[in-house]
Short mmCIF file of C-alpha atoms in Angstrom, two decimals:
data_model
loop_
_atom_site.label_atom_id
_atom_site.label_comp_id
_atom_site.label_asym_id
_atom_site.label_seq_id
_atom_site.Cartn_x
_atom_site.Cartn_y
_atom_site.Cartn_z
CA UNK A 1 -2.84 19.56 -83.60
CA UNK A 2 -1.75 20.24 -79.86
CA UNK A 3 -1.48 16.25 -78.19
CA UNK A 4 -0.87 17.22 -75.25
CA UNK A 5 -2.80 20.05 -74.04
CA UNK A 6 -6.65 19.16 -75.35
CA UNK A 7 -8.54 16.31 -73.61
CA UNK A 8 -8.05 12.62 -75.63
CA UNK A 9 -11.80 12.66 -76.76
CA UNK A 10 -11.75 15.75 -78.44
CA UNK A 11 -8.48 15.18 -80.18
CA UNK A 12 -10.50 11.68 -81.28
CA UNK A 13 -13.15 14.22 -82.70
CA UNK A 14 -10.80 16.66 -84.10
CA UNK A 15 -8.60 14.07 -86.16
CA UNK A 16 -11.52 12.98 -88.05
CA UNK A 17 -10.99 14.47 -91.52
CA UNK A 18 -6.94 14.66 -91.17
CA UNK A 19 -4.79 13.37 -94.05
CA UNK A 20 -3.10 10.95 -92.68
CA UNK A 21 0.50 10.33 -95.24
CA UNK A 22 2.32 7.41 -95.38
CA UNK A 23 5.89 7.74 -97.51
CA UNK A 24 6.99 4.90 -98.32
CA UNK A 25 10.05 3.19 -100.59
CA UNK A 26 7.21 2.19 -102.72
CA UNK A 27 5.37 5.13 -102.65
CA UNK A 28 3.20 7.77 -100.52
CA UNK A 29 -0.13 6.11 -98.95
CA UNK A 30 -2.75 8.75 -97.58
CA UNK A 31 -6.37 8.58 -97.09
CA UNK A 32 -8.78 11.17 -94.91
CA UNK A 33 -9.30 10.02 -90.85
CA UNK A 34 -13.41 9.00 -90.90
CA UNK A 35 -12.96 6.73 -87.46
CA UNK A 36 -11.27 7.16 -83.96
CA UNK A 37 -11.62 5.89 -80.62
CA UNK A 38 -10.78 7.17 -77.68
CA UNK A 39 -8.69 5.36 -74.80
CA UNK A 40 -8.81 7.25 -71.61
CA UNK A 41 -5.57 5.66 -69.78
CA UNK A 42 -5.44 4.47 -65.92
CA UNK A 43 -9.37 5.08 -65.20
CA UNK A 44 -10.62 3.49 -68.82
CA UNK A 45 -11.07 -0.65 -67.99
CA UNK A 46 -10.63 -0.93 -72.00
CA UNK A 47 -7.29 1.00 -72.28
CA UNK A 48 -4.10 -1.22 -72.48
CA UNK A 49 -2.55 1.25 -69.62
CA UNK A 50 -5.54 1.01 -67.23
CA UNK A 51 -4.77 1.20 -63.29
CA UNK A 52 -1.12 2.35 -64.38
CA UNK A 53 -0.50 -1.38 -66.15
CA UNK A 54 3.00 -1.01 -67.52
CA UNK A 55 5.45 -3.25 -70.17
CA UNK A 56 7.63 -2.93 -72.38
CA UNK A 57 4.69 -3.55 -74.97
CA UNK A 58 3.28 -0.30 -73.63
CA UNK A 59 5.90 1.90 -73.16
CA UNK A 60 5.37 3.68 -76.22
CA UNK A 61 1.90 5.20 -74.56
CA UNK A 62 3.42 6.82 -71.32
CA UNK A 63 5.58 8.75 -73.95
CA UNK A 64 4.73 12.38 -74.44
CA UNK A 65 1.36 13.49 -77.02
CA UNK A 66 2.39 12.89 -80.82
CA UNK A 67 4.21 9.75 -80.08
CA UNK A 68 3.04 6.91 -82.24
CA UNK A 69 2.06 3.75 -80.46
CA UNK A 70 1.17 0.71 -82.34
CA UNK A 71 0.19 -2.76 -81.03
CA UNK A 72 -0.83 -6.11 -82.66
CA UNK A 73 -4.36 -8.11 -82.28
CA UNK A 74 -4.42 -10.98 -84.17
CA UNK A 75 -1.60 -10.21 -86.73
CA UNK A 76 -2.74 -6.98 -87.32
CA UNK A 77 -1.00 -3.80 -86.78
CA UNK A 78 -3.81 -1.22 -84.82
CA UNK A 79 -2.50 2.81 -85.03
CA UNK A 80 -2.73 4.63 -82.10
CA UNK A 81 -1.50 8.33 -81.53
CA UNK A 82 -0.92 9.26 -77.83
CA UNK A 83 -2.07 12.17 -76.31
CA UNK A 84 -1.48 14.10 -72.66
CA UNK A 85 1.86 14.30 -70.91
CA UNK A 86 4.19 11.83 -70.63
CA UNK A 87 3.64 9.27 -68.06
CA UNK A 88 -0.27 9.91 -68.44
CA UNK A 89 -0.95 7.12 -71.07
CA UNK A 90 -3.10 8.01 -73.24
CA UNK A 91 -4.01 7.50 -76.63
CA UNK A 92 -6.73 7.63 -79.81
CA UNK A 93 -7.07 4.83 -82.05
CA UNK A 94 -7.06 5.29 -85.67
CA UNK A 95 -10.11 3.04 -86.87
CA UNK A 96 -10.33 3.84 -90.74
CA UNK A 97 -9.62 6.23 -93.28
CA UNK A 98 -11.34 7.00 -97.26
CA UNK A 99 -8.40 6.44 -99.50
CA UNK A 100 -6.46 9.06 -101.53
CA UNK A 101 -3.37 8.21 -102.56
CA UNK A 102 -1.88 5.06 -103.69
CA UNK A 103 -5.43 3.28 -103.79
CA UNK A 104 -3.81 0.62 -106.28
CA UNK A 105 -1.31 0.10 -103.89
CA UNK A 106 -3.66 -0.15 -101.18
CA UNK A 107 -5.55 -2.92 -102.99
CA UNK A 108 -2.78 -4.90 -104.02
CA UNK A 109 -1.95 -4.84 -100.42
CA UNK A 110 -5.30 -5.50 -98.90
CA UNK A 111 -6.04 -8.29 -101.77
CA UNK A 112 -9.51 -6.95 -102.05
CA UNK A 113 -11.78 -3.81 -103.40
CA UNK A 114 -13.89 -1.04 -102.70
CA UNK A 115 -14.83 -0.06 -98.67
CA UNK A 116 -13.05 -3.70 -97.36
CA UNK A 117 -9.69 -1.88 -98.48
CA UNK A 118 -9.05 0.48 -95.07
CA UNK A 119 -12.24 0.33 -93.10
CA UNK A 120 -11.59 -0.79 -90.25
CA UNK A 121 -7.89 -0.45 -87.72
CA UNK A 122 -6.12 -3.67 -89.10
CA UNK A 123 -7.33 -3.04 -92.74
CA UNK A 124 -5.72 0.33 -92.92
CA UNK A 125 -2.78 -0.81 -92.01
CA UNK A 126 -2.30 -3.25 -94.35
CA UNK A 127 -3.59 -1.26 -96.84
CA UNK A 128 -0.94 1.42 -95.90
CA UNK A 129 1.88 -0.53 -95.53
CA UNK A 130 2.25 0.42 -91.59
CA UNK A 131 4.02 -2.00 -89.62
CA UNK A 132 5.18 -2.12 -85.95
CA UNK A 133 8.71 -0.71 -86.81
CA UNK A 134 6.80 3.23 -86.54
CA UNK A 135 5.96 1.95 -82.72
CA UNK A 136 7.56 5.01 -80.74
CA UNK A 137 8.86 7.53 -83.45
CA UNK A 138 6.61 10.60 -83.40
CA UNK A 139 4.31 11.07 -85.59
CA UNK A 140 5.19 14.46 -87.51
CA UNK A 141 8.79 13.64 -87.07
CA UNK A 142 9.05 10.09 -88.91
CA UNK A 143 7.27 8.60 -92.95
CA UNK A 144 3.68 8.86 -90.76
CA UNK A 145 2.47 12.53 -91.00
CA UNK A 146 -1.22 14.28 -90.25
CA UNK A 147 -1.43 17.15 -92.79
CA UNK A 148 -4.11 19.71 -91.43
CA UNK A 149 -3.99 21.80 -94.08
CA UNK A 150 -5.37 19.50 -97.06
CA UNK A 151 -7.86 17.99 -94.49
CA UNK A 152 -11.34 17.97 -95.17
CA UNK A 153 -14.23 19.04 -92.83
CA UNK A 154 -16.84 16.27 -91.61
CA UNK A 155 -20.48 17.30 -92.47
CA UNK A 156 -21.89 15.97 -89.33
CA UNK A 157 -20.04 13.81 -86.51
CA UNK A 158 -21.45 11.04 -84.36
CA UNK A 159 -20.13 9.50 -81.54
CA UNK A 160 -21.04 6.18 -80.11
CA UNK A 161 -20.03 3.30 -77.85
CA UNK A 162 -16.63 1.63 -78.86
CA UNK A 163 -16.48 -1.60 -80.98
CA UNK A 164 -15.25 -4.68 -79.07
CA UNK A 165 -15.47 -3.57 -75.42
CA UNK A 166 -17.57 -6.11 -73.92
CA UNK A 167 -17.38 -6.59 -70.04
CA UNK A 168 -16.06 -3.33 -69.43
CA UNK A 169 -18.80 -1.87 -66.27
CA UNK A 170 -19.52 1.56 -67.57
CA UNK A 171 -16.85 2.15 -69.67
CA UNK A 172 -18.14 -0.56 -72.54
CA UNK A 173 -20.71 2.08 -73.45
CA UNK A 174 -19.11 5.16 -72.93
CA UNK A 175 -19.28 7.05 -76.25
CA UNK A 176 -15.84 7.61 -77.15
CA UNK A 177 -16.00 6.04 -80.95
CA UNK A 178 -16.55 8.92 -83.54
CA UNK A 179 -16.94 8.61 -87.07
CA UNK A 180 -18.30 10.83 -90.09
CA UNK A 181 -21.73 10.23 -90.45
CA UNK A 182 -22.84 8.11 -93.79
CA UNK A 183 -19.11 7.52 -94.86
CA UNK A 184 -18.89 4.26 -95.96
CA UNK A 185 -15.48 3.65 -94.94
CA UNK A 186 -16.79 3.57 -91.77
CA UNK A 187 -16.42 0.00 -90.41
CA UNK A 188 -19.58 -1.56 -89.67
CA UNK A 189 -21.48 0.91 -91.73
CA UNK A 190 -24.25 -0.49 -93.20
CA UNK A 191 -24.73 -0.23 -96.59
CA UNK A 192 -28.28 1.51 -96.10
CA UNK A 193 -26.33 4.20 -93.95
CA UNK A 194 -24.10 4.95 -96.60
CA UNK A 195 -24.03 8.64 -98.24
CA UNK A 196 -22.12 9.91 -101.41
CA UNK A 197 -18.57 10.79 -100.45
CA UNK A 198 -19.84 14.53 -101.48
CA UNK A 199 -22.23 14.62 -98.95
CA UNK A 200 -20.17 13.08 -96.26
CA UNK A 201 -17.83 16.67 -96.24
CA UNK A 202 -18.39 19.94 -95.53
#
């Protein structure tokens, strides 16, 4: 996966389907990528770095594509992966992922069962035991790793506006969410919308 070189919203696109791998002292966590959003840096009004904005909280997104940059909202840990060149801040959030490894692990974690365990950005985390410590490290170089190769391929792709970006001017609509279509890890998904995990892939 080139981070640097490809535009932010087609890396979003392209993720969807990656492994995503956890290891872990108590074991290896990994589930397929079904939901991104993409942040679009200085011009995007919904980006943490927009009109160059930068802290210490932050720093971790002017770093160069690959770097791992997580922040909190409301006690949750949200995954982001930056992309570009350094100092142009970047990044695509990690929204949700179908389990598929250490799904008992992932429930004891969550407390709960069944789509509630990793879909949505704070659930995943939880579920996967990431925590702000990964903030910085890169993210083929550190326990978090994307494994292309035992990816899976989405059947069909849809992009819409992203969730929670109210009073934003144009950039509350833009379409820079992507998800597989019908998977019902999705978050939000309604349960009429959902298709067999089968038919979700390619």
């Amino acid at each position: 996966m080139d981070y640097v070189h490809n535009k932010t919203e087609v890396i979003a696109k392209e993720l969807l389907g990656k492994l995503l791998i956890h290891e872990t002292p108590d074991g290896v966590y990994s589930g397929y990528i079904v939901e991104t959003e993409a942040y679009i840096g200085m011009e995007d009004m919904a980006c943490h770095t927009y009109e160059g904005k930068r802290t210490p909280k932050v720093e971790s997104m002017y770093q160069t594509g690959g770097t791992i940059y997580i922040y909190t909202m409301h006690t949750h840990a949200m995954l982001n992966i930056v992309t570009k060149k350094q100092n142009d801040p970047q990044a695509v959030l990690i929204r949700a992922i179908e389990p598929a490894c250490g799904l008992d692990r992932m429930v004891k974690n969550r407390g709960t069962t069944g789509v509630a365990v990793c879909n949505g950005p704070g659930k995943l985390t939880k579920a996967m035991a990431i925590t702000k410590e990964l903030n910085g490290r890169k993210i083929d170089a550190s326990a978090l790793t994307i494994d292309e190769a035992l990816g899976k391929v989405p059947a069909s792709i849809v992009a819409s506006a992203r969730v929670g970006i109210p009073n934003k001017g144009d950039w509350t609509l833009k379409p820079l969410r992507f998800f597989v279509e019908g998977n019902p890890y999705v978050s939000g998904m309604r349960k009429r919308d959902y298709k067999a995990l089968a038919d979700c892939w390619s």
